[in-house]
Structures are given as structure tokens and as C-alpha cells.
PDB file of C-alpha atoms and ligand atoms in Angstrom:
ATOM      1  CA  MET A   7      -6.184 -42.760  29.119  1.00 90.00           C
ATOM      2  CA  VAL A   8      -7.173 -40.354  26.331  1.00 97.00           C
ATOM      3  CA  LEU A   9     -10.895 -40.158  25.507  1.00 98.00           C
ATOM      4  CA  ILE A  10     -12.212 -39.874  21.953  1.00 98.00           C
ATOM      5  CA  SER A  11     -15.320 -37.770  21.356  1.00 99.00           C
ATOM      6  CA  PRO A  12     -16.392 -38.239  17.714  1.00 98.00           C
ATOM      7  CA  SER A  13     -18.185 -35.220  16.257  1.00 98.00           C
ATOM      8  CA  ILE A  14     -21.379 -36.131  14.431  1.00 98.00           C
ATOM      9  CA  LEU A  15     -20.904 -33.034  12.262  1.00 98.00           C
ATOM     10  CA  SER A  16     -19.222 -35.414   9.806  1.00 98.00           C
ATOM     11  CA  ALA A  17     -21.898 -38.133  10.160  1.00 98.00           C
ATOM     12  CA  ASP A  18     -24.734 -38.907   7.729  1.00 98.00           C
ATOM     13  CA  PHE A  19     -27.407 -36.450   8.974  1.00 98.00           C
ATOM     14  CA  GLY A  20     -30.151 -38.590   7.463  1.00 98.00           C
ATOM     15  CA  ASN A  21     -29.162 -41.502   9.712  1.00 98.00           C
ATOM     16  CA  LEU A  22     -27.997 -39.901  12.949  1.00 98.00           C
ATOM     17  CA  ARG A  23     -29.468 -42.576  15.263  1.00 98.00           C
ATOM     18  CA  GLN A  24     -27.708 -45.383  13.411  1.00 98.00           C
ATOM     19  CA  GLU A  25     -24.498 -43.360  13.234  1.00 98.00           C
ATOM     20  CA  ILE A  26     -24.519 -42.815  16.997  1.00 98.00           C
ATOM     21  CA  LYS A  27     -25.229 -46.492  17.679  1.00 98.00           C
ATOM     22  CA  LYS A  28     -22.367 -47.419  15.394  1.00 98.00           C
ATOM     23  CA  LEU A  29     -20.021 -45.017  17.224  1.00 98.00           C
ATOM     24  CA  ASP A  30     -21.097 -46.595  20.524  1.00 98.00           C
ATOM     25  CA  ASP A  31     -20.269 -50.065  19.143  1.00 98.00           C
ATOM     26  CA  SER A  32     -16.960 -48.760  17.768  1.00 98.00           C
ATOM     27  CA  GLY A  33     -15.362 -47.687  21.054  1.00 98.00           C
ATOM     28  CA  ALA A  34     -16.281 -43.985  21.151  1.00 98.00           C
ATOM     29  CA  ASP A  35     -16.007 -42.594  24.694  1.00 98.00           C
ATOM     30  CA  TRP A  36     -18.298 -39.578  24.259  1.00 99.00           C
ATOM     31  CA  ILE A  37     -20.468 -38.161  21.484  1.00 99.00           C
ATOM     32  CA  HIS A  38     -19.558 -34.596  20.456  1.00 99.00           C
ATOM     33  CA  LEU A  39     -22.559 -32.501  19.360  1.00 99.00           C
ATOM     34  CA  ASP A  40     -21.715 -29.303  17.478  1.00 98.00           C
ATOM     35  CA  VAL A  41     -24.531 -26.783  17.847  1.00 99.00           C
ATOM     36  CA  MET A  42     -24.114 -23.802  15.493  1.00 98.00           C
ATOM     37  CA  ASP A  43     -26.480 -20.859  15.234  1.00 98.00           C
ATOM     38  CA  GLY A  44     -25.409 -19.159  11.991  1.00 98.00           C
ATOM     39  CA  HIS A  45     -24.410 -16.047  13.997  1.00 98.00           C
ATOM     40  CA  PHE A  46     -21.556 -16.929  16.333  1.00 98.00           C
ATOM     41  CA  VAL A  47     -20.232 -19.081  13.495  1.00 98.00           C
ATOM     42  CA  PRO A  48     -21.136 -18.928   9.793  1.00 98.00           C
ATOM     43  CA  ASN A  49     -22.869 -22.320   9.785  1.00 98.00           C
ATOM     44  CA  LEU A  50     -26.119 -23.780  11.105  1.00 98.00           C
ATOM     45  CA  THR A  51     -26.526 -27.325  12.441  1.00 98.00           C
ATOM     46  CA  PHE A  52     -29.134 -28.668  14.877  1.00 98.00           C
ATOM     47  CA  GLY A  53     -30.785 -27.772  18.148  1.00 98.00           C
ATOM     48  CA  PRO A  54     -32.199 -29.374  21.286  1.00 98.00           C
ATOM     49  CA  GLN A  55     -35.052 -31.238  19.596  1.00 98.00           C
ATOM     50  CA  VAL A  56     -32.643 -33.250  17.491  1.00 98.00           C
ATOM     51  CA  ILE A  57     -30.474 -33.965  20.541  1.00 98.00           C
ATOM     52  CA  LYS A  58     -33.510 -35.048  22.554  1.00 98.00           C
ATOM     53  CA  SER A  59     -34.560 -37.458  19.820  1.00 98.00           C
ATOM     54  CA  LEU A  60     -31.060 -38.979  19.760  1.00 98.00           C
ATOM     55  CA  ARG A  61     -30.766 -39.322  23.525  1.00 98.00           C
ATOM     56  CA  SER A  62     -32.232 -42.834  23.631  1.00 98.00           C
ATOM     57  CA  ALA A  63     -29.774 -44.130  21.006  1.00 98.00           C
ATOM     58  CA  THR A  64     -26.889 -44.419  23.493  1.00 98.00           C
ATOM     59  CA  ASN A  65     -25.841 -44.072  27.119  1.00 98.00           C
ATOM     60  CA  LEU A  66     -22.574 -42.374  26.139  1.00 99.00           C
ATOM     61  CA  ILE A  67     -21.925 -38.880  27.447  1.00 99.00           C
ATOM     62  CA  PHE A  68     -23.392 -36.159  25.223  1.00 99.00           C
ATOM     63  CA  ASP A  69     -20.562 -33.615  24.926  1.00 99.00           C
ATOM     64  CA  THR A  70     -22.425 -30.556  23.683  1.00 99.00           C
ATOM     65  CA  HIS A  71     -20.416 -27.736  22.076  1.00 99.00           C
ATOM     66  CA  LEU A  72     -22.536 -24.592  21.808  1.00 99.00           C
ATOM     67  CA  MET A  73     -21.196 -22.264  19.126  1.00 99.00           C
ATOM     68  CA  VAL A  74     -23.991 -19.760  19.692  1.00 98.00           C
ATOM     69  CA  ASN A  75     -24.585 -16.179  20.755  1.00 98.00           C
ATOM     70  CA  ASN A  76     -26.719 -15.716  23.889  1.00 95.00           C
ATOM     71  CA  PRO A  77     -25.922 -19.128  25.417  1.00 98.00           C
ATOM     72  CA  ASP A  78     -27.734 -18.134  28.655  1.00 98.00           C
ATOM     73  CA  LYS A  79     -31.068 -18.349  26.925  1.00 97.00           C
ATOM     74  CA  MET A  80     -30.374 -21.765  25.421  1.00 98.00           C
ATOM     75  CA  ILE A  81     -28.586 -23.641  28.222  1.00 98.00           C
ATOM     76  CA  PRO A  82     -31.834 -24.906  29.843  1.00 98.00           C
ATOM     77  CA  TRP A  83     -33.031 -26.216  26.460  1.00 98.00           C
ATOM     78  CA  PHE A  84     -29.925 -28.391  26.087  1.00 98.00           C
ATOM     79  CA  ALA A  85     -30.031 -29.512  29.721  1.00 98.00           C
ATOM     80  CA  ASP A  86     -33.630 -30.686  29.147  1.00 98.00           C
ATOM     81  CA  ALA A  87     -32.655 -32.410  25.910  1.00 98.00           C
ATOM     82  CA  GLY A  88     -30.215 -34.695  27.748  1.00 98.00           C
ATOM     83  CA  ALA A  89     -26.821 -33.032  27.284  1.00 99.00           C
ATOM     84  CA  ASP A  90     -24.312 -34.174  29.935  1.00 99.00           C
ATOM     85  CA  ILE A  91     -21.586 -31.621  29.286  1.00 99.00           C
ATOM     86  CA  ILE A  92     -22.569 -28.151  28.076  1.00 99.00           C
ATOM     87  CA  THR A  93     -19.661 -26.134  26.677  1.00 99.00           C
ATOM     88  CA  ILE A  94     -20.107 -22.478  25.858  1.00 98.00           C
ATOM     89  CA  HIS A  95     -17.703 -20.080  24.149  1.00 99.00           C
ATOM     90  CA  TYR A  96     -15.853 -17.497  26.236  1.00 98.00           C
ATOM     91  CA  GLU A  97     -16.287 -15.024  23.365  1.00 98.00           C
ATOM     92  CA  ALA A  98     -20.101 -15.393  23.421  1.00 98.00           C
ATOM     93  CA  CYS A  99     -20.566 -14.584  27.133  1.00 98.00           C
ATOM     94  CA  ASP A 100     -21.210 -11.281  28.893  1.00 97.00           C
ATOM     95  CA  ASP A 101     -20.647 -12.786  32.341  1.00 98.00           C
ATOM     96  CA  VAL A 102     -18.839 -16.073  31.876  1.00 98.00           C
ATOM     97  CA  LEU A 103     -18.778 -17.053  35.574  1.00 98.00           C
ATOM     98  CA  LYS A 104     -22.528 -16.605  35.803  1.00 98.00           C
ATOM     99  CA  THR A 105     -23.087 -18.644  32.644  1.00 98.00           C
ATOM    100  CA  LEU A 106     -20.859 -21.499  33.839  1.00 98.00           C
ATOM    101  CA  SER A 107     -22.555 -21.495  37.249  1.00 98.00           C
ATOM    102  CA  SER A 108     -25.961 -21.717  35.589  1.00 98.00           C
ATOM    103  CA  ILE A 109     -24.880 -24.914  33.800  1.00 99.00           C
ATOM    104  CA  ARG A 110     -23.728 -26.514  37.065  1.00 98.00           C
ATOM    105  CA  LYS A 111     -26.933 -25.465  38.792  1.00 98.00           C
ATOM    106  CA  LEU A 112     -28.824 -27.567  36.235  1.00 98.00           C
ATOM    107  CA  GLY A 113     -26.731 -30.582  37.308  1.00 98.00           C
ATOM    108  CA  LYS A 114     -24.594 -30.609  34.160  1.00 98.00           C
ATOM    109  CA  LYS A 115     -20.835 -30.424  33.642  1.00 99.00           C
ATOM    110  CA  ALA A 116     -19.798 -26.933  32.565  1.00 99.00           C
ATOM    111  CA  GLY A 117     -17.293 -26.436  29.746  1.00 99.00           C
ATOM    112  CA  ILE A 118     -15.586 -23.334  28.404  1.00 99.00           C
ATOM    113  CA  SER A 119     -14.228 -23.105  24.866  1.00 99.00           C
ATOM    114  CA  LEU A 120     -11.712 -20.674  23.364  1.00 98.00           C
ATOM    115  CA  ARG A 121     -11.346 -19.720  19.725  1.00 98.00           C
ATOM    116  CA  PRO A 122      -7.770 -19.985  18.409  1.00 98.00           C
ATOM    117  CA  GLN A 123      -7.332 -16.185  18.702  1.00 98.00           C
ATOM    118  CA  THR A 124      -8.360 -16.026  22.377  1.00 98.00           C
ATOM    119  CA  ASP A 125      -5.536 -15.929  24.915  1.00 98.00           C
ATOM    120  CA  SER A 126      -5.346 -18.669  27.542  1.00 98.00           C
ATOM    121  CA  LYS A 127      -4.927 -15.964  30.233  1.00 98.00           C
ATOM    122  CA  VAL A 128      -8.695 -15.417  30.204  1.00 98.00           C
ATOM    123  CA  LEU A 129      -9.030 -18.823  31.920  1.00 98.00           C
ATOM    124  CA  GLU A 130      -7.113 -17.806  35.044  1.00 97.00           C
ATOM    125  CA  ASN A 131     -10.195 -16.693  36.988  1.00 96.00           C
ATOM    126  CA  ILE A 132     -12.452 -19.377  35.558  1.00 98.00           C
ATOM    127  CA  LEU A 133     -10.711 -22.580  36.652  1.00 98.00           C
ATOM    128  CA  ASP A 134     -12.862 -23.155  39.730  1.00 98.00           C
ATOM    129  CA  TYR A 135     -16.048 -22.713  37.725  1.00 98.00           C
ATOM    130  CA  THR A 136     -15.381 -25.180  34.925  1.00 98.00           C
ATOM    131  CA  ASP A 137     -15.250 -28.950  34.444  1.00 99.00           C
ATOM    132  CA  LEU A 138     -13.842 -28.884  30.919  1.00 99.00           C
ATOM    133  CA  ILE A 139     -11.701 -26.593  28.775  1.00 99.00           C
ATOM    134  CA  LEU A 140     -12.155 -26.987  25.017  1.00 99.00           C
ATOM    135  CA  ILE A 141      -9.362 -25.566  22.884  1.00 98.00           C
ATOM    136  CA  MET A 142     -10.252 -24.961  19.249  1.00 99.00           C
ATOM    137  CA  THR A 143      -7.451 -25.889  16.877  1.00 98.00           C
ATOM    138  CA  VAL A 144      -9.417 -24.613  13.844  1.00 98.00           C
ATOM    139  CA  ASN A 145     -11.705 -21.600  13.449  1.00 98.00           C
ATOM    140  CA  PRO A 146     -15.043 -22.957  14.666  1.00 98.00           C
ATOM    141  CA  GLY A 147     -17.778 -23.499  12.096  1.00 98.00           C
ATOM    142  CA  PHE A 148     -16.833 -26.358   9.806  1.00 98.00           C
ATOM    143  CA  GLY A 149     -15.377 -29.848   9.861  1.00 98.00           C
ATOM    144  CA  GLY A 150     -12.453 -30.936   7.719  1.00 98.00           C
ATOM    145  CA  GLN A 151     -10.150 -27.939   8.310  1.00 98.00           C
ATOM    146  CA  SER A 152      -6.398 -28.144   8.946  1.00 98.00           C
ATOM    147  CA  PHE A 153      -5.032 -28.304  12.480  1.00 98.00           C
ATOM    148  CA  MET A 154      -3.472 -25.041  13.716  1.00 98.00           C
ATOM    149  CA  SER A 155      -0.212 -26.185  15.285  1.00 98.00           C
ATOM    150  CA  ASP A 156       0.353 -22.760  16.884  1.00 98.00           C
ATOM    151  CA  GLN A 157      -2.263 -23.845  19.454  1.00 98.00           C
ATOM    152  CA  LEU A 158      -0.005 -26.581  20.907  1.00 98.00           C
ATOM    153  CA  GLU A 159       1.843 -24.149  23.153  1.00 98.00           C
ATOM    154  CA  LYS A 160      -1.494 -22.883  24.444  1.00 98.00           C
ATOM    155  CA  ILE A 161      -2.572 -26.450  25.251  1.00 98.00           C
ATOM    156  CA  SER A 162       0.654 -27.050  27.229  1.00 98.00           C
ATOM    157  CA  SER A 163       0.299 -23.819  29.172  1.00 98.00           C
ATOM    158  CA  ILE A 164      -3.332 -24.609  30.047  1.00 98.00           C
ATOM    159  CA  ARG A 165      -2.300 -28.093  31.201  1.00 98.00           C
ATOM    160  CA  LYS A 166       0.120 -26.387  33.636  1.00 98.00           C
ATOM    161  CA  MET A 167      -2.536 -23.900  34.690  1.00 98.00           C
ATOM    162  CA  ILE A 168      -4.984 -26.736  35.500  1.00 98.00           C
ATOM    163  CA  GLY A 169      -2.462 -28.317  37.898  1.00 97.00           C
ATOM    164  CA  ASN A 170      -4.176 -31.013  39.931  1.00 97.00           C
ATOM    165  CA  ARG A 171      -7.696 -29.676  39.435  1.00 98.00           C
ATOM    166  CA  LYS A 172     -10.237 -32.121  38.019  1.00 98.00           C
ATOM    167  CA  ILE A 173     -10.756 -30.434  34.639  1.00 98.00           C
ATOM    168  CA  TRP A 174     -10.799 -32.228  31.268  1.00 98.00           C
ATOM    169  CA  LEU A 175      -8.609 -30.613  28.606  1.00 98.00           C
ATOM    170  CA  GLU A 176     -10.278 -31.237  25.259  1.00 99.00           C
ATOM    171  CA  VAL A 177      -9.013 -30.316  21.789  1.00 98.00           C
ATOM    172  CA  ASP A 178     -11.250 -29.829  18.731  1.00 98.00           C
ATOM    173  CA  GLY A 179     -10.409 -29.341  15.052  1.00 98.00           C
ATOM    174  CA  GLY A 180      -8.175 -31.104  12.561  1.00 98.00           C
ATOM    175  CA  ILE A 181      -7.468 -34.112  14.799  1.00 98.00           C
ATOM    176  CA  ASN A 182      -6.059 -37.046  12.827  1.00 98.00           C
ATOM    177  CA  HIS A 183      -3.526 -39.824  13.442  1.00 95.00           C
ATOM    178  CA  THR A 184      -0.656 -37.289  13.272  1.00 96.00           C
ATOM    179  CA  THR A 185      -2.060 -34.361  15.243  1.00 98.00           C
ATOM    180  CA  ALA A 186      -3.617 -36.605  17.941  1.00 98.00           C
ATOM    181  CA  GLY A 187      -0.159 -37.502  19.272  1.00 97.00           C
ATOM    182  CA  LEU A 188       0.931 -33.841  19.311  1.00 98.00           C
ATOM    183  CA  CYS A 189      -2.142 -32.875  21.375  1.00 98.00           C
ATOM    184  CA  ILE A 190      -1.727 -35.765  23.806  1.00 97.00           C
ATOM    185  CA  ASN A 191       1.945 -34.841  24.317  1.00 97.00           C
ATOM    186  CA  ALA A 192       0.902 -31.240  24.958  1.00 98.00           C
ATOM    187  CA  GLY A 193      -1.457 -32.442  27.720  1.00 98.00           C
ATOM    188  CA  ALA A 194      -4.878 -32.996  26.129  1.00 98.00           C
ATOM    189  CA  ASP A 195      -6.960 -35.809  27.601  1.00 97.00           C
ATOM    190  CA  VAL A 196     -10.038 -35.646  25.330  1.00 98.00           C
ATOM    191  CA  LEU A 197      -9.836 -35.468  21.524  1.00 98.00           C
ATOM    192  CA  VAL A 198     -12.761 -34.430  19.335  1.00 98.00           C
ATOM    193  CA  ALA A 199     -12.589 -35.932  15.867  1.00 98.00           C
ATOM    194  CA  GLY A 200     -15.001 -35.523  12.985  1.00 98.00           C
ATOM    195  CA  SER A 201     -13.618 -36.205   9.536  1.00 98.00           C
ATOM    196  CA  SER A 202     -10.898 -38.602  10.721  1.00 98.00           C
ATOM    197  CA  VAL A 203     -13.477 -40.899  12.389  1.00 98.00           C
ATOM    198  CA  PHE A 204     -15.975 -40.814   9.506  1.00 98.00           C
ATOM    199  CA  LYS A 205     -13.442 -40.925   6.648  1.00 97.00           C
ATOM    200  CA  THR A 206     -13.962 -44.695   6.132  1.00 98.00           C
ATOM    201  CA  PRO A 207     -16.790 -47.025   7.283  1.00 98.00           C
ATOM    202  CA  ASP A 208     -14.531 -48.737   9.841  1.00 98.00           C
ATOM    203  CA  TYR A 209     -15.136 -46.263  12.709  1.00 98.00           C
ATOM    204  CA  ALA A 210     -13.628 -48.667  15.264  1.00 98.00           C
ATOM    205  CA  LYS A 211     -10.323 -48.748  13.406  1.00 98.00           C
ATOM    206  CA  ASN A 212     -10.322 -44.959  12.980  1.00 98.00           C
ATOM    207  CA  ILE A 213     -11.041 -44.369  16.673  1.00 98.00           C
ATOM    208  CA  LEU A 214      -8.374 -46.860  17.706  1.00 97.00           C
ATOM    209  CA  SER A 215      -5.775 -45.212  15.510  1.00 96.00           C
ATOM    210  CA  LEU A 216      -6.348 -41.939  17.423  1.00 97.00           C
ATOM    211  CA  LYS A 217      -6.167 -43.711  20.809  1.00 93.00           C
ATOM    212  CA  ASN A 218      -2.974 -45.524  19.876  1.00 86.00           C
ATOM    213  CA  LYS A 219      -1.162 -42.217  19.719  1.00 76.00           C
ATOM    214  CA  GLU A 220      -1.014 -42.287  23.484  1.00 65.00           C
ATOM    215  CA  GLU A 221       2.516 -42.818  24.813  1.00 54.00           C
TER     216      GLU A 221
HETATM  217  C1  DX5 B 323     -15.774 -27.249  14.284  1.00 56.03           C
HETATM  218  C2  DX5 B 323     -16.384 -28.228  15.251  1.00 56.03           C
HETATM  219  C3  DX5 B 323     -15.669 -29.528  15.307  1.00 56.03           C
HETATM  220  C4  DX5 B 323     -15.641 -30.290  14.014  1.00 56.03           C
HETATM  221  C5  DX5 B 323     -14.324 -30.996  13.944  1.00 56.03           C
HETATM  222  O1  DX5 B 323     -16.291 -25.987  14.522  1.00 56.03           O
HETATM  223  O2  DX5 B 323     -16.400 -27.702  16.562  1.00 56.03           O
HETATM  224  O3  DX5 B 323     -16.151 -30.346  16.370  1.00 56.03           O
HETATM  225  O4  DX5 B 323     -16.657 -31.236  13.879  1.00 56.03           O
HETATM  226  O5  DX5 B 323     -14.190 -31.573  12.700  1.00 56.03           O
HETATM  227  P1  DX5 B 323     -12.807 -32.147  12.185  1.00 56.03           P
HETATM  228  O6  DX5 B 323     -12.371 -33.230  13.142  1.00 56.03           O
HETATM  229  O7  DX5 B 323     -13.145 -32.664  10.837  1.00 56.03           O
HETATM  230  O8  DX5 B 323     -11.835 -31.005  12.149  1.00 56.03           O
HETATM  231 ZN1   ZN B 324     -16.894 -29.050  18.295  1.00 56.03          ZN
END
């Protein structure tokens, strides 16, 4: 069963609590939180205080995507704020195994994300240290970009690499009713969706249309 993790990057930032409650009522499986630092990516969003203040709005899993330099410094902040999954970028780490281990030590699920340009081979030595692999199908930084279909082969090869390990394979960027099916066929089991969930007020219908792409 594919999981849908709506990204609140496309939500109304003046009403985040209500937006999250509405996503919860609309069949969202997780809540995707895009943390951007203005350095690793050319955009700035929100930090742990905002996440902490939203924590009581829902019991859904907080799927936290850190697009930041120096994640080691910040991981404890997000663990304290109530993140359930903390995903860091391979490209932002000096010692990725150490960083992933530090997330697990805090009792959180550890995720690793790759930019579109990063080869899937880098994951080979990481598989036993991660609970989630997040493949970017746009250049990280902004919502509403077009899906990069050249990433589908990468998704399939990572699905093979995972084998029977218990690792979620999540895809992020440009997911809509067309590209959702392509990602599911390639082996993704969690889809992040921003603009396609928030495009109309009927979030339940928009989420369902992504789920219905499952074979
Ligand atoms: C982009 C973020 C995504 C973004 C996806 O850097 O990581 O989570 O919100 O937005 P859409 O679904 O609009 O491409
Ligand atoms: Zn994201």
C-alpha cells in the first residue's frame, strides 16, 4: 500500500495548524516537513520551533526533510521538536554513517536523501544504517517544479538494492496523478506531494487520486 506524505511547503503558512488537521482528516499518511536553510538550497522555510508548535495538531508521522548544511548540529533540535523521521542529505554530510547513527541513537527513524545528480551507488554501504531513502525527482528548494523522469531508473535500481530490507523508498518532487503511477511502478512506496495535494481545497480527493495509481 503506497503512503502519501503531503508537503506543507505548498500549504497556507498563516494557517499551518488548520492545514495539518485538514490533511489528517483527508487521509494523509504522513506529514512531510521541508526544512531549508538558505545555504544547502536557495530557499528558507521553518525550523524546530515551528515544528514543535505543530506537533500537537496531529498524531501522524512527522516526516522531516532537512535540506541543510551541518545537519549534525541540528538533528537534536528536530528530535526534540517531535520529528519521527529525520532525513538528511548525503551531499551535506562529512561522515554519513555517523550522522545516520546519531539519528537512530535519538530514537528516531533515519533517512538519507539524494539530489537528482547523485549516483545511487553511494547508498551501497549505507543500507544497514538507514530506515528510509528519499529520492529527489526535482532539484531541492522549491515546490511546483516538473518531475525529472530520468530518475525513474534510479528508483528501480534502488528498489533492487534494498532487496528484503525494511527500508521505505520515498520519492519527492513533481508528483501528480501521472507521475505517481510511474514512481509506484518503479518501486516507490512513499510519495511526497506538495502542489498536487494543495492545488484545490478538496485535499481528500487529491490524495486519493495519487493513491489510486497503485496497481
Ligand atoms: C522540494 C521539496 C518538496 C516539495 C515538493 O525541495 O523537498 O518536498 O514540497 O513539492 P511538489 O510536490 O510541488 O513538487
Ligand atoms: Zn521534501
